[in-house]
PDB file of C-alpha atoms in Angstrom:
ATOM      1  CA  UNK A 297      20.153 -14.705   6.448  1.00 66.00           C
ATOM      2  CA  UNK A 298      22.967 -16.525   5.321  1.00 76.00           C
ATOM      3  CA  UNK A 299      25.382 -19.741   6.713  1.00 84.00           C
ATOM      4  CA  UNK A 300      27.593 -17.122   9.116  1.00 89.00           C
ATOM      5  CA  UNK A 301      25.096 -17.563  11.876  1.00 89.00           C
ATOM      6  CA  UNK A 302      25.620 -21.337  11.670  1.00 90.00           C
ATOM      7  CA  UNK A 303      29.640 -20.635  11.940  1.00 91.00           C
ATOM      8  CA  UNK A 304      28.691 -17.653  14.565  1.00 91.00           C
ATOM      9  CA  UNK A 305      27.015 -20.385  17.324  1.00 90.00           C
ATOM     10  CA  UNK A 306      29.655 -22.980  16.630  1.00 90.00           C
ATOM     11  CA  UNK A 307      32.019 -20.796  17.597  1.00 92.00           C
ATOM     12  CA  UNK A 308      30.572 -19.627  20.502  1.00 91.00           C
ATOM     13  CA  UNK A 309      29.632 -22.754  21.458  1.00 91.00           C
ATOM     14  CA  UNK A 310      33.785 -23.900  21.031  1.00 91.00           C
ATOM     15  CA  UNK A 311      34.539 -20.382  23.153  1.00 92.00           C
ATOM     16  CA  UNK A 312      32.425 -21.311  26.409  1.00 92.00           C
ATOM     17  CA  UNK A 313      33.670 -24.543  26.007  1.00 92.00           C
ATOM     18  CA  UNK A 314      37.460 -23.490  25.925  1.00 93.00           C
ATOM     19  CA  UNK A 315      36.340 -20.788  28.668  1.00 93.00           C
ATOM     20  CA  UNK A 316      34.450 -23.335  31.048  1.00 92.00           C
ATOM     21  CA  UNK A 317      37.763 -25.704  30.900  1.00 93.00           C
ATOM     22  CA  UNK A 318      40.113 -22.635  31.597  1.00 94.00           C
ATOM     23  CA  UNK A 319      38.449 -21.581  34.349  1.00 93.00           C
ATOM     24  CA  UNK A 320      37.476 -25.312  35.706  1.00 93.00           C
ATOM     25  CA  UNK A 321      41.178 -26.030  35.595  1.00 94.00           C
ATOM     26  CA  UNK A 322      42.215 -22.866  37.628  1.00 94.00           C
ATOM     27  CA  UNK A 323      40.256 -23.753  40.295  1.00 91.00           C
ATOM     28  CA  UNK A 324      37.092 -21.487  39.865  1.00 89.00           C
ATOM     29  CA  UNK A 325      34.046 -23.913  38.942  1.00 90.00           C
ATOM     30  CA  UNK A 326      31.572 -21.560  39.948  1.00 92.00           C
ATOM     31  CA  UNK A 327      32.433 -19.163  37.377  1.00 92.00           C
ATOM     32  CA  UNK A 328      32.979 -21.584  34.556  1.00 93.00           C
ATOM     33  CA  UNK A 329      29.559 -22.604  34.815  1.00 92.00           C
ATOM     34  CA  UNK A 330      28.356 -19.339  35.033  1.00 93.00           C
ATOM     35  CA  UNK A 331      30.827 -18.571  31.852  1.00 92.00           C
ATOM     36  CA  UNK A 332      28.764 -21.915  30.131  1.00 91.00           C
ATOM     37  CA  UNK A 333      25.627 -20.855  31.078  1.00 93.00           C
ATOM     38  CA  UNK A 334      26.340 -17.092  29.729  1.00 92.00           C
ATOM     39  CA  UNK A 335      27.350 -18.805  25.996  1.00 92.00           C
ATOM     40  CA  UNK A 336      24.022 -20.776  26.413  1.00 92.00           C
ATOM     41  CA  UNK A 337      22.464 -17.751  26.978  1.00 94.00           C
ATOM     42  CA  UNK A 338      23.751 -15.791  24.078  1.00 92.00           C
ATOM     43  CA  UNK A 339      23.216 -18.752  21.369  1.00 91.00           C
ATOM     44  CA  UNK A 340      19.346 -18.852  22.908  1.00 92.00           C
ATOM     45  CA  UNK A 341      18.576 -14.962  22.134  1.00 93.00           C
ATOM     46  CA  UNK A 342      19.903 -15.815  18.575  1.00 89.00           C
ATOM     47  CA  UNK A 343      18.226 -18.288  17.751  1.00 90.00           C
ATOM     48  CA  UNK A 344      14.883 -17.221  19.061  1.00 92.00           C
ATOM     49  CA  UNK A 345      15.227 -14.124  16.933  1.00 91.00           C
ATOM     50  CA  UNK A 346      16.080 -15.948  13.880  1.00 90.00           C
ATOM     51  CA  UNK A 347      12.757 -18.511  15.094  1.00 90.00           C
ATOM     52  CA  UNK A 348      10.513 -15.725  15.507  1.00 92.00           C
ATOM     53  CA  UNK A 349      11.412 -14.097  12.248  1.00 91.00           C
ATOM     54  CA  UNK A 350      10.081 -17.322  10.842  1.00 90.00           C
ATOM     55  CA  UNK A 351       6.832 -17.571  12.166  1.00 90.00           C
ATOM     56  CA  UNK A 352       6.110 -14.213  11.541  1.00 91.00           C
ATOM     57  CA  UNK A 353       7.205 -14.242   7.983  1.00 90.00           C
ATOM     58  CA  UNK A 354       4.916 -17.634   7.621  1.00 88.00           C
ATOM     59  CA  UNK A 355       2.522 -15.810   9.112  1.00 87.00           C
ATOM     60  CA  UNK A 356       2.126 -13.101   6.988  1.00 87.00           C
ATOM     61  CA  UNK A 357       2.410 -15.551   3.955  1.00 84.00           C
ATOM     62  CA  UNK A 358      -0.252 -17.670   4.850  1.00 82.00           C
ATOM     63  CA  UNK A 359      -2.595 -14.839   6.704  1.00 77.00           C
ATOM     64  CA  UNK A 360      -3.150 -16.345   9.234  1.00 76.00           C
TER      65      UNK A 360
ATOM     66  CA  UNK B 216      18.191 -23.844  -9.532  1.00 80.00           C
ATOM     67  CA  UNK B 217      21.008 -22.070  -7.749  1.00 85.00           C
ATOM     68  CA  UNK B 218      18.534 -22.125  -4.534  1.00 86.00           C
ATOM     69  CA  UNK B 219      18.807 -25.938  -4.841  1.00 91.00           C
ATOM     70  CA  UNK B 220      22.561 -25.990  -4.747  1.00 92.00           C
ATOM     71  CA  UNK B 221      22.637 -23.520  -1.900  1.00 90.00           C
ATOM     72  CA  UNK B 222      20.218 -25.251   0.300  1.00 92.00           C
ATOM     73  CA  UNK B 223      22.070 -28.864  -0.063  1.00 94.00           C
ATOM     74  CA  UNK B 224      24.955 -26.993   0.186  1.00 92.00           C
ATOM     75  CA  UNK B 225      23.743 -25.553   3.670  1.00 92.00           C
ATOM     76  CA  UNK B 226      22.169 -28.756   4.421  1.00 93.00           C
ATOM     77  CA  UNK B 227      25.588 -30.406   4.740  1.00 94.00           C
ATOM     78  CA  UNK B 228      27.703 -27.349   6.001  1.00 93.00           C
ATOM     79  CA  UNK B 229      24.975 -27.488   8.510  1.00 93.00           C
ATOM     80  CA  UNK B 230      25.551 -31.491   9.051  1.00 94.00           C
ATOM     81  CA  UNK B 231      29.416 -30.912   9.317  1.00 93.00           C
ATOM     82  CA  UNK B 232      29.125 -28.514  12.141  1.00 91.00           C
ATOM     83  CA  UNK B 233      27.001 -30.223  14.114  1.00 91.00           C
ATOM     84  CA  UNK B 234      29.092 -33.816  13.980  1.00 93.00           C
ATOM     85  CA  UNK B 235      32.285 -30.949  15.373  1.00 90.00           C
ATOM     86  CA  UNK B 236      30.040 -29.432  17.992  1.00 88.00           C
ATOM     87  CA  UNK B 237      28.691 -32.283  19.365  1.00 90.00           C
ATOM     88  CA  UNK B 238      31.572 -33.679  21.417  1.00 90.00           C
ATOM     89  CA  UNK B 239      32.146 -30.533  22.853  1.00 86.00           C
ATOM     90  CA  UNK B 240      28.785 -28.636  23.265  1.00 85.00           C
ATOM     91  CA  UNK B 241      26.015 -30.905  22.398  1.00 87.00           C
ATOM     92  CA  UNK B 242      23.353 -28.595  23.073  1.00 87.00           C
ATOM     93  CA  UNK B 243      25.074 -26.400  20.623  1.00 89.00           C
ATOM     94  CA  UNK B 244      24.603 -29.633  18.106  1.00 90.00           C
ATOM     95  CA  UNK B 245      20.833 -29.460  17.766  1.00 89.00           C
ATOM     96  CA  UNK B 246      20.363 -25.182  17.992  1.00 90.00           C
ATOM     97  CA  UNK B 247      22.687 -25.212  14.608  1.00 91.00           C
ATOM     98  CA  UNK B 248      20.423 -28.210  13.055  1.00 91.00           C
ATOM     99  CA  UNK B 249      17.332 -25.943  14.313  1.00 91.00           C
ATOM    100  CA  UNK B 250      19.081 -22.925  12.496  1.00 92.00           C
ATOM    101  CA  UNK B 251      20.383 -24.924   9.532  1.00 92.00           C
ATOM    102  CA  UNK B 252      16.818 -25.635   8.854  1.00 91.00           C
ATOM    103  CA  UNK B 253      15.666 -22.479   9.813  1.00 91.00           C
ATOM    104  CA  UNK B 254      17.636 -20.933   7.306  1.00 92.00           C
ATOM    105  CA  UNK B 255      16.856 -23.618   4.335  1.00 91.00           C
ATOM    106  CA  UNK B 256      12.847 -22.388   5.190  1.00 90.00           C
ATOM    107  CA  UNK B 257      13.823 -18.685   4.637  1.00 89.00           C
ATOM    108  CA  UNK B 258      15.422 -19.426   1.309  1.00 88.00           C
ATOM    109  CA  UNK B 259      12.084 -21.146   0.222  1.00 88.00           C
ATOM    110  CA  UNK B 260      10.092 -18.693   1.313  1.00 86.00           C
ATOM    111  CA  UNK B 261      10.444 -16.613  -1.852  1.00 83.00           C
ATOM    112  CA  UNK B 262       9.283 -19.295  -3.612  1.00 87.00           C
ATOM    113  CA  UNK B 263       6.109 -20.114  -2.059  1.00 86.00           C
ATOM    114  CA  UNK B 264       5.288 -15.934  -1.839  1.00 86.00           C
ATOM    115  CA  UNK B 265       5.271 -16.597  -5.942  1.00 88.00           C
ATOM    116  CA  UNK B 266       3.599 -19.819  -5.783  1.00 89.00           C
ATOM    117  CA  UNK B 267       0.803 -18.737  -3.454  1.00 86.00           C
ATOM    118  CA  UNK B 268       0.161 -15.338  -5.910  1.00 86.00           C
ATOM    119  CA  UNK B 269      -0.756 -17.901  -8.807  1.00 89.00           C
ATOM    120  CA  UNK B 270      -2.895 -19.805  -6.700  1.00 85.00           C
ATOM    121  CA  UNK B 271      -4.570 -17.052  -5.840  1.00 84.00           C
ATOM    122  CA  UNK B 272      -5.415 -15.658  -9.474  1.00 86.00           C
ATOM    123  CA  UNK B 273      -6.407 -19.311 -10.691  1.00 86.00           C
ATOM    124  CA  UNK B 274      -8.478 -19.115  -7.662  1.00 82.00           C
ATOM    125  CA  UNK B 275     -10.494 -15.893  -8.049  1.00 82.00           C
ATOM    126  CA  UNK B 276     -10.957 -16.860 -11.903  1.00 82.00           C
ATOM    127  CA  UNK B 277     -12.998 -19.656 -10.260  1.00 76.00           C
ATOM    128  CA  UNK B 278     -15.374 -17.274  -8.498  1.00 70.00           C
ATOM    129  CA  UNK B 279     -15.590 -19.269  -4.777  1.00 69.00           C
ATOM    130  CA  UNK B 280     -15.992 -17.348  -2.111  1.00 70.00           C
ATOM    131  CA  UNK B 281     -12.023 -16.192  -1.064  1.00 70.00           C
ATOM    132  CA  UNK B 282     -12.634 -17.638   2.888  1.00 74.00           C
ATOM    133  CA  UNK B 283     -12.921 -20.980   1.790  1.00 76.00           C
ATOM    134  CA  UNK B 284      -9.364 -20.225  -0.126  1.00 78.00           C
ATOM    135  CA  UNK B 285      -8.216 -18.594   2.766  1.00 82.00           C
ATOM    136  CA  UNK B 286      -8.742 -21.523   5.474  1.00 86.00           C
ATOM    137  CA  UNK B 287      -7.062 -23.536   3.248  1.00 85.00           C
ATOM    138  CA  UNK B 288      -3.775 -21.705   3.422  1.00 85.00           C
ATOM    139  CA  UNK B 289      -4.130 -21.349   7.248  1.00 88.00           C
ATOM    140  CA  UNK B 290      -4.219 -25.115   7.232  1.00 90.00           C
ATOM    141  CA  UNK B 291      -1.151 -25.510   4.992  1.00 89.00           C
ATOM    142  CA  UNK B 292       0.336 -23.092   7.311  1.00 89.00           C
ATOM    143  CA  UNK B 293      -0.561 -24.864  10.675  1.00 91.00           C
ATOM    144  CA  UNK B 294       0.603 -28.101   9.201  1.00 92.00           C
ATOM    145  CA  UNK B 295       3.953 -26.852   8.699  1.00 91.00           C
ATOM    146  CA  UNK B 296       4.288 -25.341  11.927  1.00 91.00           C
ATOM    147  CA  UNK B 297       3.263 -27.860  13.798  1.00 94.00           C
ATOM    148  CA  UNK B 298       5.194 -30.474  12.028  1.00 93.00           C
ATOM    149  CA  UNK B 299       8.274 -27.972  12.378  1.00 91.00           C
ATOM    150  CA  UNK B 300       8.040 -27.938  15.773  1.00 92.00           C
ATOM    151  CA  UNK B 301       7.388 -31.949  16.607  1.00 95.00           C
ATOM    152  CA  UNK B 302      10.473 -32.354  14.329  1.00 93.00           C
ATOM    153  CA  UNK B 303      12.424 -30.243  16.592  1.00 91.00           C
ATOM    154  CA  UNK B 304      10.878 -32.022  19.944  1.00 94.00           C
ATOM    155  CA  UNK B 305      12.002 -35.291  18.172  1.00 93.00           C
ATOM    156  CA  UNK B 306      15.472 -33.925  17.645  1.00 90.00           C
ATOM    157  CA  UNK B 307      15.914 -33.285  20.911  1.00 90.00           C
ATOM    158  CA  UNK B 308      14.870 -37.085  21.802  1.00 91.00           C
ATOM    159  CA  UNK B 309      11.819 -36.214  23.593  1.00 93.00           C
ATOM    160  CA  UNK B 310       9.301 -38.050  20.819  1.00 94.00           C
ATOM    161  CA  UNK B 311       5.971 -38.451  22.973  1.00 95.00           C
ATOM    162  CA  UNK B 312       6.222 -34.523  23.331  1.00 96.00           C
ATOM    163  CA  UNK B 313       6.415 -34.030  19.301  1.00 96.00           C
ATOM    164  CA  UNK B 314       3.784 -36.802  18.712  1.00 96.00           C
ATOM    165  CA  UNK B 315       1.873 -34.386  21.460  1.00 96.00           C
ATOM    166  CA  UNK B 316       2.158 -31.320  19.323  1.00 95.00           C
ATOM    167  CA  UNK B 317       1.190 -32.870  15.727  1.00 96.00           C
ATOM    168  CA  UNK B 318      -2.152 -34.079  17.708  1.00 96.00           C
ATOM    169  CA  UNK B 319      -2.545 -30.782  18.651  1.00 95.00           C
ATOM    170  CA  UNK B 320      -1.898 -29.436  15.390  1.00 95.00           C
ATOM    171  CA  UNK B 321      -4.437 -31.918  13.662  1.00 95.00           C
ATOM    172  CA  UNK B 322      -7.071 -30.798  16.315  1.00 96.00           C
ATOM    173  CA  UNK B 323      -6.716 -26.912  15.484  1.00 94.00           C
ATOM    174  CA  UNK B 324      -6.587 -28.131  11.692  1.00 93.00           C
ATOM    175  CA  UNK B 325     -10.461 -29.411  12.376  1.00 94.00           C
ATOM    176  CA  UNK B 326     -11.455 -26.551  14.288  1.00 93.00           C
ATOM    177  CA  UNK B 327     -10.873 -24.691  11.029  1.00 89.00           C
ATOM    178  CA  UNK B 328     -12.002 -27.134   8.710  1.00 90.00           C
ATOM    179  CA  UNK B 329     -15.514 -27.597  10.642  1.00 91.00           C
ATOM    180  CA  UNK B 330     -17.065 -24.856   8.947  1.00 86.00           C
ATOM    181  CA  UNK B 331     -16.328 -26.166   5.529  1.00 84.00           C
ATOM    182  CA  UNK B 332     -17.976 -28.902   6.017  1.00 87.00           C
ATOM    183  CA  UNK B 333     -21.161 -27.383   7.451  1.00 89.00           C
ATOM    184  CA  UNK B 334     -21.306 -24.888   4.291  1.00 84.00           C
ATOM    185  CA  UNK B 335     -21.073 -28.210   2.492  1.00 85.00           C
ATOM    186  CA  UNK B 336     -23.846 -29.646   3.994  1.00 90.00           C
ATOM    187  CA  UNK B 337     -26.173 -26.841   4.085  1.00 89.00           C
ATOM    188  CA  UNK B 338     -25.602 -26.496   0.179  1.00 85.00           C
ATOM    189  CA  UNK B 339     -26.379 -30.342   0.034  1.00 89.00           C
ATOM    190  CA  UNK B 340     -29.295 -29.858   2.220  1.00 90.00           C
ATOM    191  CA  UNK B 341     -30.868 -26.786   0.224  1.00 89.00           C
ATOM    192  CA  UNK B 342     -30.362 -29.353  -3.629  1.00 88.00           C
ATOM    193  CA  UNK B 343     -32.507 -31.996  -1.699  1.00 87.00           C
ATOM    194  CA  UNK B 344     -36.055 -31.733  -2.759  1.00 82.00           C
ATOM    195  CA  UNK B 345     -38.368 -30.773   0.883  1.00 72.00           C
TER     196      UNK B 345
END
């Protein structure tokens, strides 16, 4: 649980970014906002994890 | 105090990205402010899992009944939550929606707090003379 996941979605979030333009500019928009969506995608599953970690963990602290 | 110095230091790591992301991705922008604070909450944890242990020995040397104690801590613990989670709607802009969700949370805090107050009373009721 440290700062690399921060780094890990900014970068991921600079990669479908870079891949979205790439693909925009050669003509293929479908697919680049497929390519966005699929980086939205990813960053979602980890930060639900990470979110659900949380409320279990406060959970079990406060017995709920 | 080396927790302190790593949550500012996250804190404003966690700033710094998001002011890069935004231009490009800013969707990306408030996820890593969710996280940032996300992770600041897991450092603290610790903390309160030490803090909550003394409570509970000061508590049992005063002899209440433990549910009372227990409610208690499931309010502290819905407050949070809930105020999490309208900080996050307010983040994202949407502020009716997080103003929504701390009404709700006050509501379920009363639910549990209801029978409290009716142990209260009936305590009050048996001291009055019939």
């Amino acid at each position: 649980m440290d700062i690399d996941i921060i780094f890990k979605i900014a970068a991921v979030g600079i990669l479908t970014a870079v891949v979205g333009q790439i693909l925009k500019n050669s003509g293929k928009e479908d697919i680049s906002t497929l390519a966005t969506l699929a980086g939205v995608v990813i960053v979602l599953f980890m930060v639900l994890g990470m979110i659900g970690q949380l409320f279990d963990t406060i959970k079990a602290m406060f017995n709920f | 105090m080396d927790t302190l110095y790593k949550i500012l230091s996250i804190a404003i790591i966690t700033c710094i990205a998001c002011i890069i992301i935004k231009p490009i991705r800013p969707d990306f922008a408030i996820i890593i402010s969710v996280i940032g604070g996300v992770i600041i909450v897991f450092y603290l944890l610790t903390y309160l899992g030490s803090i909550f242990e003394t409570f509970n020995t000061i508590f049992n040397f005063s002899g209440l009944n433990s549910s009372l104690y227990s409610v208690v801590f499931k309010i502290i613990g819905v407050g949070y939550l809930t105020e999490f989670t309208a900080s996050i709607c307010s983040d994202t802009g949407n502020q009716s929606l997080g103003d929504k969700v701390l009404l709700g949370g006050k509501v379920m805090i009363l639910v549990m707090a209801l029978p409290i107050v009716t142990s209260i009373l009936d305590i009050v009721m048996e001291l009055l003379p019939k």
